[in-house]
Amino acid sequence: MAEVSMCNSTSSPELSPEKERIMIRDIALAAEANSKEGDTFYLITQRWWQNWIDYVNQDQMNNMYDGSSFSEHCDSANSSAQKRPSSIDNSDLIYDAASEDSSTGIEIHDTLLEGRDYVLLPQEVWNQLYSWYGGGPTLARKVISSGLSQTEFAVEVYPLRLQLLVLPMGDRSTIRISKKETIGQLHRKACEIFDLHLDQVCIWDYYGRRKHALMNDMDKTLDDANIQMDQEILVEVVDNTNNTSSVHYNGSIQKEASFALVEPSKSNLSIAGGLSASKGSSRIYSMELSSSQNLTSPVRDMECTYGSSGVSTRGSPGGLTGLINLGNTCFMNSAIQCLVHTPEFARYFRRENYQEEINKINPLGMVGELALAFGDLLQKLWAPSRTPIAPRSFKAKLARFAPQFSGHNQHDSQELLAFLLDGLHEDLNRVKQKPYIKSRDADGRRDEEVADEYWANHIARNDSIIVDVCQGQYKSTLVCPVCNKVSVTFDPFMYLSLPLQSTTTRTMTVTVFTCDGTALPSSCTVTVPKQGRCRDLIQALSSACSLKHNERLLLVVIRNHLIQRFLEDPLLLLSTIKDDDHLAAYRIPKTDKDTKYLQLIHRRREQNSDSQIISGWKPYGTPIASLISCDDAVTRGDIQRMVHRILSPFLKKVGNEEQAIASETNNPKATGLDQCSENTSGDACAGTMVSNALNKSGADSKTAISKLPLQLVDETNACIDLSMGEDKVLKFTTSSSAVLVYIDWSQKLLEKYDTHPLENLPEVLKYGPSTKKARTEPLSLYTCLEAFLREEPLVPEDMWYCPQCKERRQASKKLDLWRLPEVLVIHLKRFSYSRSMKHKLETFVNFPIHDLDLTNYIANKNNSRHQLYELYALINHYGSMGSGHYTAHIKLLDENRWYNFDDSHISLISEDEVNSAAAYVLFYRRVKSDAAYVNNGT
């Protein structure tokens, strides 16, 4: 494969640098004019070539190269004298040690790129340079035909590397062979290596370690036989009496290729590195000179090494080209691969005239540069190549127009996909001047009429290949919660973002407190709508705790032993309450009087390990809330009576003192609570509880009750001791809706009361073994879609302006699918927020690969078209937010095979491996009912 030659540099003192340059220029031009298939080109290290370019151009000042030159690698030298290069040294292109298998010859590194690591020289140019400088090793490569038309020429830098396996002996050998060699030549090579006769063997396409085809068409090329890089070839030794054309496999004669996948490949198809084409063929470029007669490199751009052939079909490796990771760019690579393997886009961007639709005057676009960069990258990825591409120019364009994706940080692949679809649409919008169109409300008109009007208005302003392929339409219905005004619009969508909800309900645990001293607090676990509101939770709790008709529940969030916020808005979304929150609900009387919330905050001293008391009181346990009247005078003694009554269920035992406390605090006449029966009005009950808690004539009762260490926080944040001067009337600040009272639990007081029920407040949802198991149960894609289409209230930030109320309202919104696109992109919302932290949901979603039937989800019942889709690509996300990795699973439709695209590495996978918990963005194509439809990317 490569001639090995190393010799000393041969000086040519009679030639000046200028003469060397001119001579090589003339030789290169002549060689290019006569280039043909079968010619030999030679690899030379880019490092040495650049030194020689600098040497021969050292006398040229202010050199300028034309647009076809590779100026990045062929810049002129400085004005200072440049030393003549030493002998050619290609050692940096090859592995340190020669291959143990002589059949492969000298192996070059798999990660070489033309223009970065090496350049290709015609044989005549190489011979002349070699005669002057010597060196080596000599790395010769042949010119082959490429492209669908087979009319383009390319240098096969990386011939096929095949693994030959001989059965039944089990011998192995690795060979290098051009993909343009015939099956007959492969037969002869195999027989030479293993010392076999031609009539002793039959050769099988052993792709994925399974027999796919008996290779008995001796005139067929390996390229036409779809033989891939690093593929295994089975050399089967047969009895001389057998006829190789009748070798049986699975009981049938195998005369033609059968490419049905039986099991996944046991080894990855590593596509890392290399230049271009079939582990790589490099397109031949002209060696033109600029007007200043400077010698240019025989390449144009290290990323522009392919022709412009159409999308490859079977028989060529088109579509199996990886993308090099430029530093956390797996998010970009996975999205790009899914888009370029969308057949409609592949056909469109391979057309020579697609650039005629570029809209350079659209203020919302990117002057067509994004579309051009994407089209160029797509053409390279679909060229007959197997060498990964470094998408540097595309990433540079992306960073220019979307700075959020610049740098080398990890980003969200779906966010990039959304930007690309929108940006490509604007760059390719066929509408040059968008008309102003004012949308009308439905006003009772038929949905079909309104939907068609909205769609026509949309198309009048937005008309591109992206709209043709990816855009659908849904019906949006808003209902005002006050006046019940209904507003219906029909809006376009590019993709569907579906929530990962395993059920439509949610389990919530709340601790309920009584404020009349009748019972200890108890935990209630209720089931509520997952997308429900606070009123749904209160209603469920009211039923669970048998709430009386003259009572209501005060719902609060407890944090750090204090009431963090009151949940009094019945329309508050339950989604704002997190699973790790602690909720409490207080049974308080209904009343129309002016009242405030009495918050009883528990405090105690803490002890260190040496049992030394730490100065200061700190909150602990769960605060208790009750109502206090602002219409009547309230004394310090009234607060004492109220707190005694609230805490009475926590008394440990009934002794003489406790018996007196219990009898007095529960004495209806003493407390004025005799009217607080179930048949009593809420106002009467509330009034007697707070303002007439103590009869003025009951002086003896007052003295019988021990004083609790209570302190009231006044409007200046000063503490008032409520154990003294019980007849003093309290004044409450008007700026606060709460009255804060501390109770300091001394060790002596804790001997009388059991406060443990106040200390163990459960979370809303405590994750245990059972709940964790439930969270990992498979979730249907249809269930996610139903959750997306379910009616739910708008978030407060998106409140709707009701045209009838003339106010912003938190309306209810209902979405319905009306018109579906040819390619349906579905985004699974795996990333969610818990307070300030963003985390990932690892929920396994069971999505159909075939026959995704959305017919019953279409609100337009006049549309009789069957809405059936098939999966052809998806983006996966593995790991956590900060250190995750993206890959793509893609089905090559013309092969009917699934591949895993992991940056520059591509491997065959089985269909069973496609559906996993890593699935993030799904790409579906509509199943055509027309039998004549060809389901491929050509």
PDB file of N, CA, C and O in Angstrom, residues 207 267-272 319-323 337 341 385-386 388 892 899-908:
ATOM      1  N   TYR A 207     -21.157  -8.497   8.188  1.00  0.00           N
ATOM      2  CA  TYR A 207     -21.410  -7.247   8.905  1.00  0.00           C
ATOM      3  C   TYR A 207     -22.157  -7.547  10.201  1.00  0.00           C
ATOM      4  O   TYR A 207     -23.175  -8.245  10.206  1.00  0.00           O
ATOM      5  N   SER A 267     -19.088  -4.900  17.851  1.00  0.00           N
ATOM      6  CA  SER A 267     -18.027  -3.903  17.983  1.00  0.00           C
ATOM      7  C   SER A 267     -18.440  -2.629  17.289  1.00  0.00           C
ATOM      8  O   SER A 267     -19.158  -2.651  16.304  1.00  0.00           O
ATOM      9  N   ASN A 268     -17.997  -1.507  17.837  1.00  0.00           N
ATOM     10  CA  ASN A 268     -18.352  -0.214  17.268  1.00  0.00           C
ATOM     11  C   ASN A 268     -17.639   0.006  15.944  1.00  0.00           C
ATOM     12  O   ASN A 268     -16.538  -0.472  15.714  1.00  0.00           O
ATOM     13  N   LEU A 269     -18.308   0.770  15.065  1.00  0.00           N
ATOM     14  CA  LEU A 269     -17.654   1.241  13.854  1.00  0.00           C
ATOM     15  C   LEU A 269     -17.010   2.555  14.193  1.00  0.00           C
ATOM     16  O   LEU A 269     -17.659   3.579  14.216  1.00  0.00           O
ATOM     17  N   SER A 270     -15.736   2.538  14.521  1.00  0.00           N
ATOM     18  CA  SER A 270     -15.079   3.779  14.925  1.00  0.00           C
ATOM     19  C   SER A 270     -14.788   4.621  13.714  1.00  0.00           C
ATOM     20  O   SER A 270     -14.098   4.221  12.795  1.00  0.00           O
ATOM     21  N   ILE A 271     -15.338   5.813  13.714  1.00  0.00           N
ATOM     22  CA  ILE A 271     -15.162   6.711  12.575  1.00  0.00           C
ATOM     23  C   ILE A 271     -14.294   7.881  12.992  1.00  0.00           C
ATOM     24  O   ILE A 271     -14.371   8.967  12.452  1.00  0.00           O
ATOM     25  N   ALA A 272     -13.506   7.708  14.028  1.00  0.00           N
ATOM     26  CA  ALA A 272     -12.728   8.834  14.526  1.00  0.00           C
ATOM     27  C   ALA A 272     -11.601   9.167  13.566  1.00  0.00           C
ATOM     28  O   ALA A 272     -10.892   8.310  13.096  1.00  0.00           O
ATOM     29  N   GLY A 319     -24.103   9.237   4.626  1.00  0.00           N
ATOM     30  CA  GLY A 319     -24.929   9.320   5.821  1.00  0.00           C
ATOM     31  C   GLY A 319     -24.307   8.708   7.045  1.00  0.00           C
ATOM     32  O   GLY A 319     -24.897   8.756   8.122  1.00  0.00           O
ATOM     33  N   LEU A 320     -23.139   8.111   6.920  1.00  0.00           N
ATOM     34  CA  LEU A 320     -22.460   7.511   8.070  1.00  0.00           C
ATOM     35  C   LEU A 320     -21.171   8.252   8.376  1.00  0.00           C
ATOM     36  O   LEU A 320     -20.118   7.656   8.564  1.00  0.00           O
ATOM     37  N   THR A 321     -21.270   9.558   8.390  1.00  0.00           N
ATOM     38  CA  THR A 321     -20.115  10.399   8.709  1.00  0.00           C
ATOM     39  C   THR A 321     -20.341  11.057  10.063  1.00  0.00           C
ATOM     40  O   THR A 321     -21.393  11.651  10.301  1.00  0.00           O
ATOM     41  N   GLY A 322     -19.368  10.946  10.929  1.00  0.00           N
ATOM     42  CA  GLY A 322     -19.486  11.508  12.268  1.00  0.00           C
ATOM     43  C   GLY A 322     -19.058  12.958  12.318  1.00  0.00           C
ATOM     44  O   GLY A 322     -18.502  13.509  11.372  1.00  0.00           O
ATOM     45  N   LEU A 323     -19.325  13.584  13.454  1.00  0.00           N
ATOM     46  CA  LEU A 323     -18.923  14.959  13.727  1.00  0.00           C
ATOM     47  C   LEU A 323     -17.969  14.963  14.913  1.00  0.00           C
ATOM     48  O   LEU A 323     -18.286  14.425  15.979  1.00  0.00           O
ATOM     49  N   GLN A 337     -27.097  15.921  13.448  1.00  0.00           N
ATOM     50  CA  GLN A 337     -27.242  14.630  12.792  1.00  0.00           C
ATOM     51  C   GLN A 337     -28.708  14.271  12.581  1.00  0.00           C
ATOM     52  O   GLN A 337     -29.076  13.711  11.536  1.00  0.00           O
ATOM     53  N   HIS A 341     -30.361  14.003   8.747  1.00  0.00           N
ATOM     54  CA  HIS A 341     -30.928  12.708   8.376  1.00  0.00           C
ATOM     55  C   HIS A 341     -32.443  12.762   8.258  1.00  0.00           C
ATOM     56  O   HIS A 341     -33.093  11.718   8.161  1.00  0.00           O
ATOM     57  N   SER A 385     -18.421   9.479   2.312  1.00  0.00           N
ATOM     58  CA  SER A 385     -17.258   9.591   3.185  1.00  0.00           C
ATOM     59  C   SER A 385     -17.531   8.908   4.494  1.00  0.00           C
ATOM     60  O   SER A 385     -18.665   8.766   4.914  1.00  0.00           O
ATOM     61  N   ARG A 386     -16.475   8.477   5.134  1.00  0.00           N
ATOM     62  CA  ARG A 386     -16.605   7.894   6.461  1.00  0.00           C
ATOM     63  C   ARG A 386     -15.689   8.574   7.454  1.00  0.00           C
ATOM     64  O   ARG A 386     -15.532   8.110   8.568  1.00  0.00           O
ATOM     65  N   PRO A 388     -14.761  11.549   9.955  1.00  0.00           N
ATOM     66  CA  PRO A 388     -15.492  12.577  10.695  1.00  0.00           C
ATOM     67  C   PRO A 388     -15.115  13.984  10.267  1.00  0.00           C
ATOM     68  O   PRO A 388     -13.993  14.243   9.835  1.00  0.00           O
ATOM     69  N   LEU A 892     -31.156   4.800   9.107  1.00  0.00           N
ATOM     70  CA  LEU A 892     -30.929   5.047   7.691  1.00  0.00           C
ATOM     71  C   LEU A 892     -32.047   4.336   6.937  1.00  0.00           C
ATOM     72  O   LEU A 892     -32.083   3.103   6.866  1.00  0.00           O
ATOM     73  N   TYR A 899     -28.519   3.248  13.699  1.00  0.00           N
ATOM     74  CA  TYR A 899     -27.136   3.512  14.073  1.00  0.00           C
ATOM     75  C   TYR A 899     -27.099   4.454  15.271  1.00  0.00           C
ATOM     76  O   TYR A 899     -27.988   5.305  15.442  1.00  0.00           O
ATOM     77  N   ASN A 900     -26.062   4.290  16.072  1.00  0.00           N
ATOM     78  CA  ASN A 900     -25.809   5.219  17.160  1.00  0.00           C
ATOM     79  C   ASN A 900     -24.722   6.198  16.725  1.00  0.00           C
ATOM     80  O   ASN A 900     -23.614   5.793  16.378  1.00  0.00           O
ATOM     81  N   PHE A 901     -25.061   7.496  16.723  1.00  0.00           N
ATOM     82  CA  PHE A 901     -24.119   8.545  16.371  1.00  0.00           C
ATOM     83  C   PHE A 901     -23.625   9.189  17.659  1.00  0.00           C
ATOM     84  O   PHE A 901     -24.345   9.945  18.306  1.00  0.00           O
ATOM     85  N   ASP A 902     -22.406   8.856  18.035  1.00  0.00           N
ATOM     86  CA  ASP A 902     -21.794   9.379  19.254  1.00  0.00           C
ATOM     87  C   ASP A 902     -20.604  10.246  18.840  1.00  0.00           C
ATOM     88  O   ASP A 902     -19.464   9.777  18.786  1.00  0.00           O
ATOM     89  N   ASP A 903     -20.890  11.502  18.503  1.00  0.00           N
ATOM     90  CA  ASP A 903     -19.875  12.411  17.951  1.00  0.00           C
ATOM     91  C   ASP A 903     -19.237  11.773  16.716  1.00  0.00           C
ATOM     92  O   ASP A 903     -19.915  11.507  15.743  1.00  0.00           O
ATOM     93  N   SER A 904     -17.934  11.492  16.780  1.00  0.00           N
ATOM     94  CA  SER A 904     -17.256  10.951  15.602  1.00  0.00           C
ATOM     95  C   SER A 904     -17.377   9.436  15.495  1.00  0.00           C
ATOM     96  O   SER A 904     -16.954   8.859  14.497  1.00  0.00           O
ATOM     97  N   HIS A 905     -17.967   8.788  16.489  1.00  0.00           N
ATOM     98  CA  HIS A 905     -18.071   7.324  16.485  1.00  0.00           C
ATOM     99  C   HIS A 905     -19.484   6.909  16.095  1.00  0.00           C
ATOM    100  O   HIS A 905     -20.467   7.414  16.646  1.00  0.00           O
ATOM    101  N   ILE A 906     -19.573   5.973  15.181  1.00  0.00           N
ATOM    102  CA  ILE A 906     -20.861   5.486  14.698  1.00  0.00           C
ATOM    103  C   ILE A 906     -20.871   3.970  14.843  1.00  0.00           C
ATOM    104  O   ILE A 906     -19.909   3.301  14.470  1.00  0.00           O
ATOM    105  N   SER A 907     -21.952   3.436  15.375  1.00  0.00           N
ATOM    106  CA  SER A 907     -22.047   1.987  15.547  1.00  0.00           C
ATOM    107  C   SER A 907     -23.455   1.520  15.223  1.00  0.00           C
ATOM    108  O   SER A 907     -24.437   2.240  15.455  1.00  0.00           O
ATOM    109  N   LEU A 908     -23.531   0.337  14.688  1.00  0.00           N
ATOM    110  CA  LEU A 908     -24.818  -0.270  14.384  1.00  0.00           C
ATOM    111  C   LEU A 908     -25.482  -0.733  15.674  1.00  0.00           C
ATOM    112  O   LEU A 908     -24.834  -1.279  16.555  1.00  0.00           O
TER     113      LEU A 908
END
